[in-house]
Short mmCIF file of C-alpha atoms in Angstrom, two decimals:
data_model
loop_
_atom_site.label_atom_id
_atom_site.label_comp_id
_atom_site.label_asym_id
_atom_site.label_seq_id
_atom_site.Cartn_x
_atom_site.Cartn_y
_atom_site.Cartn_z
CA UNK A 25 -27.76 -65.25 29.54
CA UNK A 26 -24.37 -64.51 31.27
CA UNK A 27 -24.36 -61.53 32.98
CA UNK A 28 -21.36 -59.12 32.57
CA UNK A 29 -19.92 -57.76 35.73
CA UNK A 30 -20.09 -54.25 35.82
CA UNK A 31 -16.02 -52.92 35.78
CA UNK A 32 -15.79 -49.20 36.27
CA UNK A 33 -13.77 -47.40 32.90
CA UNK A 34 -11.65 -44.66 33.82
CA UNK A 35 -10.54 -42.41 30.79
CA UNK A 36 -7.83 -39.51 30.93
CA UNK A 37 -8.41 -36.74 33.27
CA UNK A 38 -10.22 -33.21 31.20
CA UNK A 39 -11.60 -35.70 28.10
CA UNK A 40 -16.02 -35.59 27.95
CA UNK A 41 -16.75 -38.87 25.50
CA UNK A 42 -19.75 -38.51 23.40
CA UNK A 43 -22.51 -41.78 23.95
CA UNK A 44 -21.71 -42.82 20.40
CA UNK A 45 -17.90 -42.53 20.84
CA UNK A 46 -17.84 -44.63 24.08
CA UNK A 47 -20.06 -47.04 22.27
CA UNK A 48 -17.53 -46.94 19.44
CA UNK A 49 -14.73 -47.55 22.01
CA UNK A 50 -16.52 -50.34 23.59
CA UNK A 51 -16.93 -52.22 20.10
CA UNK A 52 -13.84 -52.26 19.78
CA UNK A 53 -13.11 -54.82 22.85
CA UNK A 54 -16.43 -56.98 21.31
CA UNK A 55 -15.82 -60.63 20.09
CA UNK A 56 -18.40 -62.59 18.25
CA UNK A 57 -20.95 -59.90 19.39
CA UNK A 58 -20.03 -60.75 22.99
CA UNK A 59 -18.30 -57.88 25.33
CA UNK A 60 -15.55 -59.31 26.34
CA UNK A 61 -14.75 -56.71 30.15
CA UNK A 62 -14.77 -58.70 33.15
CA UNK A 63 -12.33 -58.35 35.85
CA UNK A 64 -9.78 -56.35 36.40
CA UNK A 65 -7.76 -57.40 33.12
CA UNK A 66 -10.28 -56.30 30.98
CA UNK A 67 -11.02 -53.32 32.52
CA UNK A 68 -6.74 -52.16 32.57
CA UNK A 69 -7.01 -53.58 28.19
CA UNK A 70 -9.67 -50.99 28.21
CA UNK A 71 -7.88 -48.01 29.94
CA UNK A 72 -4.99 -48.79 27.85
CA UNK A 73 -6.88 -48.69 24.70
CA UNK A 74 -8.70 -44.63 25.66
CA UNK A 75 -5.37 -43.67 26.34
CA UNK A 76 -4.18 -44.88 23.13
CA UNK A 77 -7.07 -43.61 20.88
CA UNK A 78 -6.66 -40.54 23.15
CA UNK A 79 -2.58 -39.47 22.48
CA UNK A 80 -3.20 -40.43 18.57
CA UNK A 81 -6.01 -38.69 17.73
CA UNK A 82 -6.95 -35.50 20.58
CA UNK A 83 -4.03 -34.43 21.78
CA UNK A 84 -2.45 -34.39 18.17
CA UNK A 85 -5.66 -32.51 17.02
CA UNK A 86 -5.22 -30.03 19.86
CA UNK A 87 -1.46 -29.24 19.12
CA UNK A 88 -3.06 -28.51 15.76
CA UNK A 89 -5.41 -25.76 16.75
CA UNK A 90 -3.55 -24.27 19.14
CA UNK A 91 -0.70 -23.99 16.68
CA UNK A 92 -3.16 -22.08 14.03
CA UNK A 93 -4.42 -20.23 16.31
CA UNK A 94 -1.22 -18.53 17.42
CA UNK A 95 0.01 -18.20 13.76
CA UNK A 96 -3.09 -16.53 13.18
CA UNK A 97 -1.83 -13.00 12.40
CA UNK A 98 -2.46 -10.64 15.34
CA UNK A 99 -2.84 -13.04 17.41
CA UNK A 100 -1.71 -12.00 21.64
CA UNK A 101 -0.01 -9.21 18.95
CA UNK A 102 -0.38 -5.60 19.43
CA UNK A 103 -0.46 -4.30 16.37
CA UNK A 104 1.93 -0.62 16.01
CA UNK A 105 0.05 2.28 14.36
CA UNK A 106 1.29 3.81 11.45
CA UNK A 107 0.01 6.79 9.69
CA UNK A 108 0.90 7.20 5.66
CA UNK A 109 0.15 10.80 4.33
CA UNK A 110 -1.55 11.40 0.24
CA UNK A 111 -3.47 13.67 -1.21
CA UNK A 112 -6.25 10.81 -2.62
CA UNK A 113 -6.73 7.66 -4.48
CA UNK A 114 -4.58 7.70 -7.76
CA UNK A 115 -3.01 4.41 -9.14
CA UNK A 116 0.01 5.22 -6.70
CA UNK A 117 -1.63 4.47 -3.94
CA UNK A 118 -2.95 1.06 -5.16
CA UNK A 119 -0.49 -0.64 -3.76
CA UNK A 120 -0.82 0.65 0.09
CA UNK A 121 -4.92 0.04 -0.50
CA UNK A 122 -4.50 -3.42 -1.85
CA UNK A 123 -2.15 -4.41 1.04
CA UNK A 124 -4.16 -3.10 3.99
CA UNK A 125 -7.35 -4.77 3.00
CA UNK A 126 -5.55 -8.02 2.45
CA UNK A 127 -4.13 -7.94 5.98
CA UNK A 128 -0.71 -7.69 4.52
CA UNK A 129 0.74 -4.87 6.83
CA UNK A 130 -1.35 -6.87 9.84
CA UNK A 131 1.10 -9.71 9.13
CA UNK A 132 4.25 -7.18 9.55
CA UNK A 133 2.75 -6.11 13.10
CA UNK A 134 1.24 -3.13 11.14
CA UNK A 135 -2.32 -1.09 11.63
CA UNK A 136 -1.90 1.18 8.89
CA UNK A 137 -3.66 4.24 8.18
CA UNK A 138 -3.74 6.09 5.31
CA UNK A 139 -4.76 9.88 5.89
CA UNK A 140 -5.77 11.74 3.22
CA UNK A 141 -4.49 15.52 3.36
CA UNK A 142 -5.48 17.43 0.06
CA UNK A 143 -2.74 19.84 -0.22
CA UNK A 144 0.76 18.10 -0.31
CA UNK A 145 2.70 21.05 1.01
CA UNK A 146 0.49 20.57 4.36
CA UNK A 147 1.59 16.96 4.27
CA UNK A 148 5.40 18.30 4.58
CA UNK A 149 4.40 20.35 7.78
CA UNK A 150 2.36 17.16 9.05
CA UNK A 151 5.63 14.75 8.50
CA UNK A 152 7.60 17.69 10.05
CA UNK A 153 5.48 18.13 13.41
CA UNK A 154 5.62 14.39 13.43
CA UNK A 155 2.15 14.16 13.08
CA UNK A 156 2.60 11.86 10.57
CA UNK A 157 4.64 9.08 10.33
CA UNK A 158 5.15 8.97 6.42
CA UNK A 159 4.09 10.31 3.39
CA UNK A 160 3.75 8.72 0.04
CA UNK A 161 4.22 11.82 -2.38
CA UNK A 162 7.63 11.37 -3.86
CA UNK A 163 7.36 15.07 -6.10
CA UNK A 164 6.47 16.89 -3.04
CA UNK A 165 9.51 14.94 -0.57
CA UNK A 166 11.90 15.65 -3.54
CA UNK A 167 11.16 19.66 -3.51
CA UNK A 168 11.23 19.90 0.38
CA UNK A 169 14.78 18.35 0.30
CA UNK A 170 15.85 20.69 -2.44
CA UNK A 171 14.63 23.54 -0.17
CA UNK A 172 16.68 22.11 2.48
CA UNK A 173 13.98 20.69 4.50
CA UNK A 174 15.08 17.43 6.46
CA UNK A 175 13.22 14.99 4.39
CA UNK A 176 14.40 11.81 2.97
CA UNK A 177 12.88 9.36 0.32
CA UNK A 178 13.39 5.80 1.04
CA UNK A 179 11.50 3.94 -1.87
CA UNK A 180 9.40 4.31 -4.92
CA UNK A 181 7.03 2.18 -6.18
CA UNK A 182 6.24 4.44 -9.03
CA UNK A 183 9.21 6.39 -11.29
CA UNK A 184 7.46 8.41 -13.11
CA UNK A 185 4.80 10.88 -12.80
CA UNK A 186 1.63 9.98 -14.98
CA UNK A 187 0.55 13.68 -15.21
CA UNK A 188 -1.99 15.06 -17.68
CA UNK A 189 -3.07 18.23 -18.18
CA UNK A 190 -6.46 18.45 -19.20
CA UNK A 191 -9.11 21.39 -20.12
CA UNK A 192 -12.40 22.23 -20.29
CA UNK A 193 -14.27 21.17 -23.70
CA UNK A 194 -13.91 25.29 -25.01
CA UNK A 195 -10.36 24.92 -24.13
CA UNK A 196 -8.65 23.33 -27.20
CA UNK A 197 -5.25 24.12 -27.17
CA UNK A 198 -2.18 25.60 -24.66
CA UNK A 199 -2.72 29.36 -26.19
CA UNK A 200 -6.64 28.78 -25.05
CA UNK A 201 -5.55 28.90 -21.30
CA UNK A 202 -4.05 32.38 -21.72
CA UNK A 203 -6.05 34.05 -18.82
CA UNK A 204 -7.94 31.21 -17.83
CA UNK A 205 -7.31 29.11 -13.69
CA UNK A 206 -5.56 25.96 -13.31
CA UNK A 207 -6.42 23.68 -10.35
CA UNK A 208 -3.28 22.10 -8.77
CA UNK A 209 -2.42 20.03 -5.59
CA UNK A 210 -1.26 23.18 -3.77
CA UNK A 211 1.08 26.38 -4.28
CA UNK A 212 3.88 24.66 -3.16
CA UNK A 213 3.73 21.79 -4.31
CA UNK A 214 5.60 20.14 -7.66
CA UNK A 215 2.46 19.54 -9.66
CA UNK A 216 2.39 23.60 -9.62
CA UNK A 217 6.14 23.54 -10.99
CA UNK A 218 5.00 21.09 -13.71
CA UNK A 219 2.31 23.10 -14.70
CA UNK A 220 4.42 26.58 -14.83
CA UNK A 221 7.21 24.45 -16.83
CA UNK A 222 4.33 23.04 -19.45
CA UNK A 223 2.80 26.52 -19.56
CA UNK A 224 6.40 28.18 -19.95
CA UNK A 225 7.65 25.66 -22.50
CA UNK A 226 4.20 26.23 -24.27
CA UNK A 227 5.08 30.27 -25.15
CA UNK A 228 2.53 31.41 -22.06
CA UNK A 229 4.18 33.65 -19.00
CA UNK A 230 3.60 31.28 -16.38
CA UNK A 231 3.06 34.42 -13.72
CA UNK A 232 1.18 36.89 -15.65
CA UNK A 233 -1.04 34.87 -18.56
CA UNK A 234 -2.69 32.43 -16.12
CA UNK A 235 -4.28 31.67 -12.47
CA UNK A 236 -3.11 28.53 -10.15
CA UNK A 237 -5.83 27.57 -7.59
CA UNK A 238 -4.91 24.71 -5.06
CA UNK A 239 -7.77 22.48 -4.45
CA UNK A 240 -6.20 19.03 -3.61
CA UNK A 241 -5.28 15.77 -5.28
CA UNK A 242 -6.19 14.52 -8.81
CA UNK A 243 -10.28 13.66 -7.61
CA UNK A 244 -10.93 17.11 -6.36
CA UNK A 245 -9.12 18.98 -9.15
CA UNK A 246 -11.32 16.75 -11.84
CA UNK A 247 -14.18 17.95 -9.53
CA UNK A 248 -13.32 21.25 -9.45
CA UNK A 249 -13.14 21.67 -13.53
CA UNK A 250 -16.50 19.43 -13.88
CA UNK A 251 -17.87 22.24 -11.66
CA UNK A 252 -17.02 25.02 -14.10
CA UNK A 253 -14.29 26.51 -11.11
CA UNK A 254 -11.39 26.36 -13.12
CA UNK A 255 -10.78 25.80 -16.96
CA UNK A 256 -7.90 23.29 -16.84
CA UNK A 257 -6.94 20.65 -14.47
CA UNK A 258 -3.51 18.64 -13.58
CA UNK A 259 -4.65 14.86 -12.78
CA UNK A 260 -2.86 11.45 -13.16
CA UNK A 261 -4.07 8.59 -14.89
CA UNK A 262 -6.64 7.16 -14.82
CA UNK A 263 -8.81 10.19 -13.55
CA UNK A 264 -8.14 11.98 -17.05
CA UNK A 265 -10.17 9.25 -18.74
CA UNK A 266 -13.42 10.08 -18.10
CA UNK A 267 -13.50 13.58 -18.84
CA UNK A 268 -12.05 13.15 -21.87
CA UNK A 269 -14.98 10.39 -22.59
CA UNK A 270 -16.63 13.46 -21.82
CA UNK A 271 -15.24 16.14 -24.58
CA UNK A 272 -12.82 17.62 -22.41
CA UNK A 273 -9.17 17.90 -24.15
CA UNK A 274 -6.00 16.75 -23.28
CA UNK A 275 -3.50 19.61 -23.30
CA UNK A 276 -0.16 18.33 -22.46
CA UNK A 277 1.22 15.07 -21.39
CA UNK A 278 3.63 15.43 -17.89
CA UNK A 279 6.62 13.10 -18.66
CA UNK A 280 7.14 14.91 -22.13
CA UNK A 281 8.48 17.86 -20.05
CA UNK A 282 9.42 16.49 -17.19
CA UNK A 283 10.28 13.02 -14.74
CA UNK A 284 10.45 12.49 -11.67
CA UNK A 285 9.35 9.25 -9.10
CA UNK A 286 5.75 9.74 -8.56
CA UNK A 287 4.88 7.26 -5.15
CA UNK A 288 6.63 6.01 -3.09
CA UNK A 289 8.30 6.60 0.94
CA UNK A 290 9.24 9.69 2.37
CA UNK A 291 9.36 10.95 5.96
CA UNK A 292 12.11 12.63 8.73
CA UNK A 293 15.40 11.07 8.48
CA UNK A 294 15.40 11.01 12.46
CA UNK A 295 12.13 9.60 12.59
CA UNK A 296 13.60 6.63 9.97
CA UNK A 297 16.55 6.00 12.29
CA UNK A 298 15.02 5.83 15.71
CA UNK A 299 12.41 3.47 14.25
CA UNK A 300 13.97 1.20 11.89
CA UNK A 301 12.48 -2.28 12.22
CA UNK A 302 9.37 0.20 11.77
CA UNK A 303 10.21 1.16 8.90
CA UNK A 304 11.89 -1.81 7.13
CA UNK A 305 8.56 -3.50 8.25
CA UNK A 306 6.68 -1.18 6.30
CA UNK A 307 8.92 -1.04 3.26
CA UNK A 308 8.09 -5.38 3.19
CA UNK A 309 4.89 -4.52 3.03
CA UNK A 310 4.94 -2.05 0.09
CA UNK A 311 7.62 -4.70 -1.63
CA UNK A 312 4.96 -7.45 -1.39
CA UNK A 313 2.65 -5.12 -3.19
CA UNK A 314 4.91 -4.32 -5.80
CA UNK A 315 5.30 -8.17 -6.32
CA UNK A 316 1.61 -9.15 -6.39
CA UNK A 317 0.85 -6.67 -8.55
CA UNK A 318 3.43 -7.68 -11.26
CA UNK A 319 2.32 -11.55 -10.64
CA UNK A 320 -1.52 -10.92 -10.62
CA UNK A 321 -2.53 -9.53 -13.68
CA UNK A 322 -6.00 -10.07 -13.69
CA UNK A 323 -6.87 -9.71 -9.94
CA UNK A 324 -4.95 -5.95 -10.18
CA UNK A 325 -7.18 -5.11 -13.04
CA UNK A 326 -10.58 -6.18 -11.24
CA UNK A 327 -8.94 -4.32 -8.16
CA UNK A 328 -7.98 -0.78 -9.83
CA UNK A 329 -11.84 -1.17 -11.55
CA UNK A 330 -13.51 -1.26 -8.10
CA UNK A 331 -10.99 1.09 -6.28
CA UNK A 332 -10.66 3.90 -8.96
CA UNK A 333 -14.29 3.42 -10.21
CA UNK A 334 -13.33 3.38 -13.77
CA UNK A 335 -14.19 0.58 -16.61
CA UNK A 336 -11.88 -2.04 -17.57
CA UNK A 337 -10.00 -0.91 -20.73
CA UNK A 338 -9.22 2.08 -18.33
CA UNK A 339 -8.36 -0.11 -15.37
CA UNK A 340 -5.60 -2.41 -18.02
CA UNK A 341 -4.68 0.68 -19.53
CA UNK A 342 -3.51 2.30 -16.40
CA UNK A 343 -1.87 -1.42 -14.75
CA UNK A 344 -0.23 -1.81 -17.75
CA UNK A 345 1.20 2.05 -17.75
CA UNK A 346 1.88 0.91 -13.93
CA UNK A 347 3.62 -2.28 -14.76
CA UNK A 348 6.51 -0.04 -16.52
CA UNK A 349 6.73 2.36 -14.16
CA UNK A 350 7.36 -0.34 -11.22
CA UNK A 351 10.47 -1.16 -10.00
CA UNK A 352 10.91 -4.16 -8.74
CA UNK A 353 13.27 -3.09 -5.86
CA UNK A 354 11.62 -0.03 -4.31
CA UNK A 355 15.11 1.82 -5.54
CA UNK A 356 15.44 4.15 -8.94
CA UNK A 357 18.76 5.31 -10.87
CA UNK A 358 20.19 8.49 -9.29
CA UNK A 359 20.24 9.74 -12.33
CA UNK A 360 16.18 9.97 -11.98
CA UNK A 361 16.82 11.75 -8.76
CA UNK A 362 19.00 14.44 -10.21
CA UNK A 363 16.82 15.27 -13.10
CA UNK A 364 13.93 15.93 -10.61
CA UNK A 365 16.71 17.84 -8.12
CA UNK A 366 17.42 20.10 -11.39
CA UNK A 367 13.92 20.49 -12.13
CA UNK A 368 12.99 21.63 -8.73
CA UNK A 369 16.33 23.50 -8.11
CA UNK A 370 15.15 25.37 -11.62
CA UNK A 371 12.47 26.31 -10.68
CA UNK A 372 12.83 27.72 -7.14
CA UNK A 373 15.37 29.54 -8.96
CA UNK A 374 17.96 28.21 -6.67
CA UNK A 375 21.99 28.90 -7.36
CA UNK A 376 24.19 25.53 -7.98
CA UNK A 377 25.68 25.87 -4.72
CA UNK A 378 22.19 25.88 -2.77
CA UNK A 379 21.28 22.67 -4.02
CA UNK A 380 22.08 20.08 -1.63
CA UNK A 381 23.79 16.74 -2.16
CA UNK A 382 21.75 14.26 -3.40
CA UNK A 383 22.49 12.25 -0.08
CA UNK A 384 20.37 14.96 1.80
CA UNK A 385 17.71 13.70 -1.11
CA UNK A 386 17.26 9.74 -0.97
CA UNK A 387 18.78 7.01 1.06
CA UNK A 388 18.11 3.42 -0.40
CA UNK A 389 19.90 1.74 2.49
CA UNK A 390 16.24 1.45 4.14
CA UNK A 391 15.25 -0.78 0.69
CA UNK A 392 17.85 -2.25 0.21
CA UNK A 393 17.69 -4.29 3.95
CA UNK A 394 13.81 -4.52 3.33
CA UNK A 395 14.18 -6.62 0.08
CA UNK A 396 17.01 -8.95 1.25
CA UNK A 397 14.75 -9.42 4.52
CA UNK A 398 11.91 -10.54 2.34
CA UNK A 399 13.79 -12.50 0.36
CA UNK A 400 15.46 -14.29 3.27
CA UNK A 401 11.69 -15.41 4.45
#
């Protein structure tokens, strides 16, 4: 038997070879079932081949990770807190819920938060401390700007209000209410105005004949009539569904009366231009929402199920109410704007020349750059 002098086998500096890939690497110079190393020649065909095996398969492989790794989102990223204002879950807000827990806003270079502040008109004084960054109640943005308060809407993802008015089982009809309480968001906010208009337009004297409470958003007004606290309750589909399962009526339907944008973007006008990559960042986000929820039928109805806790002919009732009241560009007709400017203006009793321009009301330039930026990518 010939014996094989021993030839010492340098491989690439940093690279550890497993005893079955070293074998493997070995074969591969074998001939006839005879290792063929001896002598220096053999030992240089051998280098050359690690190095080989080594550039085509490692260091490719490494590029790989390392590449994935850093596209990983948040990655050696510090992520910018953002804080988004509303009153509670509603089928507004879907699209803000659905894009945080998919990472969406992460992707953007966004942690966002969404703070949940019962009474809207508090929300105003939160955006106007800037103790919030941004709030997502479009009524409420629309009657601070009418008062004259600096506050600016910058997108809608909902353009109309899905309002119902809904009492208590005794309750059948508008005339019932007549010296009966009404839960509402707050005092000041619009879903009071809506009520006094449906209450008004319904032969009741929206001052004398009945009693607004403010409790908070759509959840804790249902709450509050379920309790026996009030007789009649303002909410937004779907929360009316269950009660009326339940024998409770439905009194009046909102956008019969009156429309305005529902959800949406609203803040300070000086906090929108100081920070505007902020903000068109955000905006992406809520446009990606908007988009996935037109494309993804069936995943939006398992989605509204679990987030809204209601069944499934409730869940595709409400997407498909959602789906028509979506615009696909975050931006609604002026015309919309005006109508809930007159409505507002009305009733705060304001005189046609205390009404401010509508330029002091919305400014879709912030949109507008968001959607061509996400189409560009």
């Amino acid at each position: 038997m010939a014996i094989v002098p021993r030839t010492t086998r340098r491989v690439p500096r940093g690279v550890i070879l497993s005893t079955s890939f070293r074998n493997s690497l070995l074969a591969t110079t074998s001939h006839n079932g005879k290792v063929a190393v001896g002598g220096a020649t053999s030992a240089s065909r051998y280098d050359n081949q690690i190095r080989d095996i080594f550039m085509k398969c490692c260091v490719p492989l490494t590029l790989f990770f390392l590449t994935s790794l850093l596209a990983t989102p948040g990655f050696c990223q510090k992520l910018t807190p953002v804080t988004l204002g509303l009153t509670g879950r509603s089928l507004s807000t879907l699209v803000f819920e659905m894009r945080i827990r998919k990472g969406h806003f992460k992707q953007e270079g966004l942690d966002v938060k969404l703070i949940t502040i019962r009474q809207s008109d508090v929300i105003i004084k939160a955006i106007m401390a800037g103790e919030l960054n941004f709030m997502s109640i479009i009524p409420t943005a629309i009657l601070a700007s009418v008062r004259g308060l600096p506050i600016r809407t910058i997108a809608v993802n909902q353009d109309n209000a899905p309002y119902v008015l809904v009492g208590r089982p005794q309750i059948k009809s508008m005339n019932d209410l007549k010296g009966k309480k009404i839960a509402v968001s707050s005092l000041g906010g619009m879903s009071t105005l809506v009520v006094r208009e449906i209450v008004a337009r319904s032969g009741l004297d929206p001052d004398r004949d009945v009693t607004y409470l403010a409790v908070g958003g759509s959840e804790t007004r249902s709450g509050a009539m379920a309790a026996g606290f009030v007789d009649a309750a303002l909410m937004t589909i779907p929360l009316n569904y269950a009660p009326e399962r339940q024998g409770y009526n439905r009194l009046a339907w909102g956008p019969d009366y009156v429309r305005y944008p529902m959800n949406g973007i609203s803040g300070s006008p000086d906090y929108f231009a100081a920070n505007r990559d902020l903000v068109l960042a955000v905006l992406r986000g809520m446009a990606g929402g908007v988009r996935d929820v037109k494309q993804r039928k069936s995943e939006m109805i398992t989605f509204l199920k679990s987030y809204l806790e209601v069944p499934e002919d409730e869940a595709a009732k409400s997407y498909e109410f959602l789906m028509s009241h979506m615009p696909d560009n975050m931006i609604v007709d002026d015309a919309v704007i005006r109508s809930a400017m007159e409505f507002a203006a009305s009733a705060l009793r304001l005189k046609p020349d205390a009404v401010p321009d509508i330029s002091k009301v919305r400014d879709w330039s912030y949109a507008c750059a968001a959607t061509k930026s996400l189409r560009a990518q």
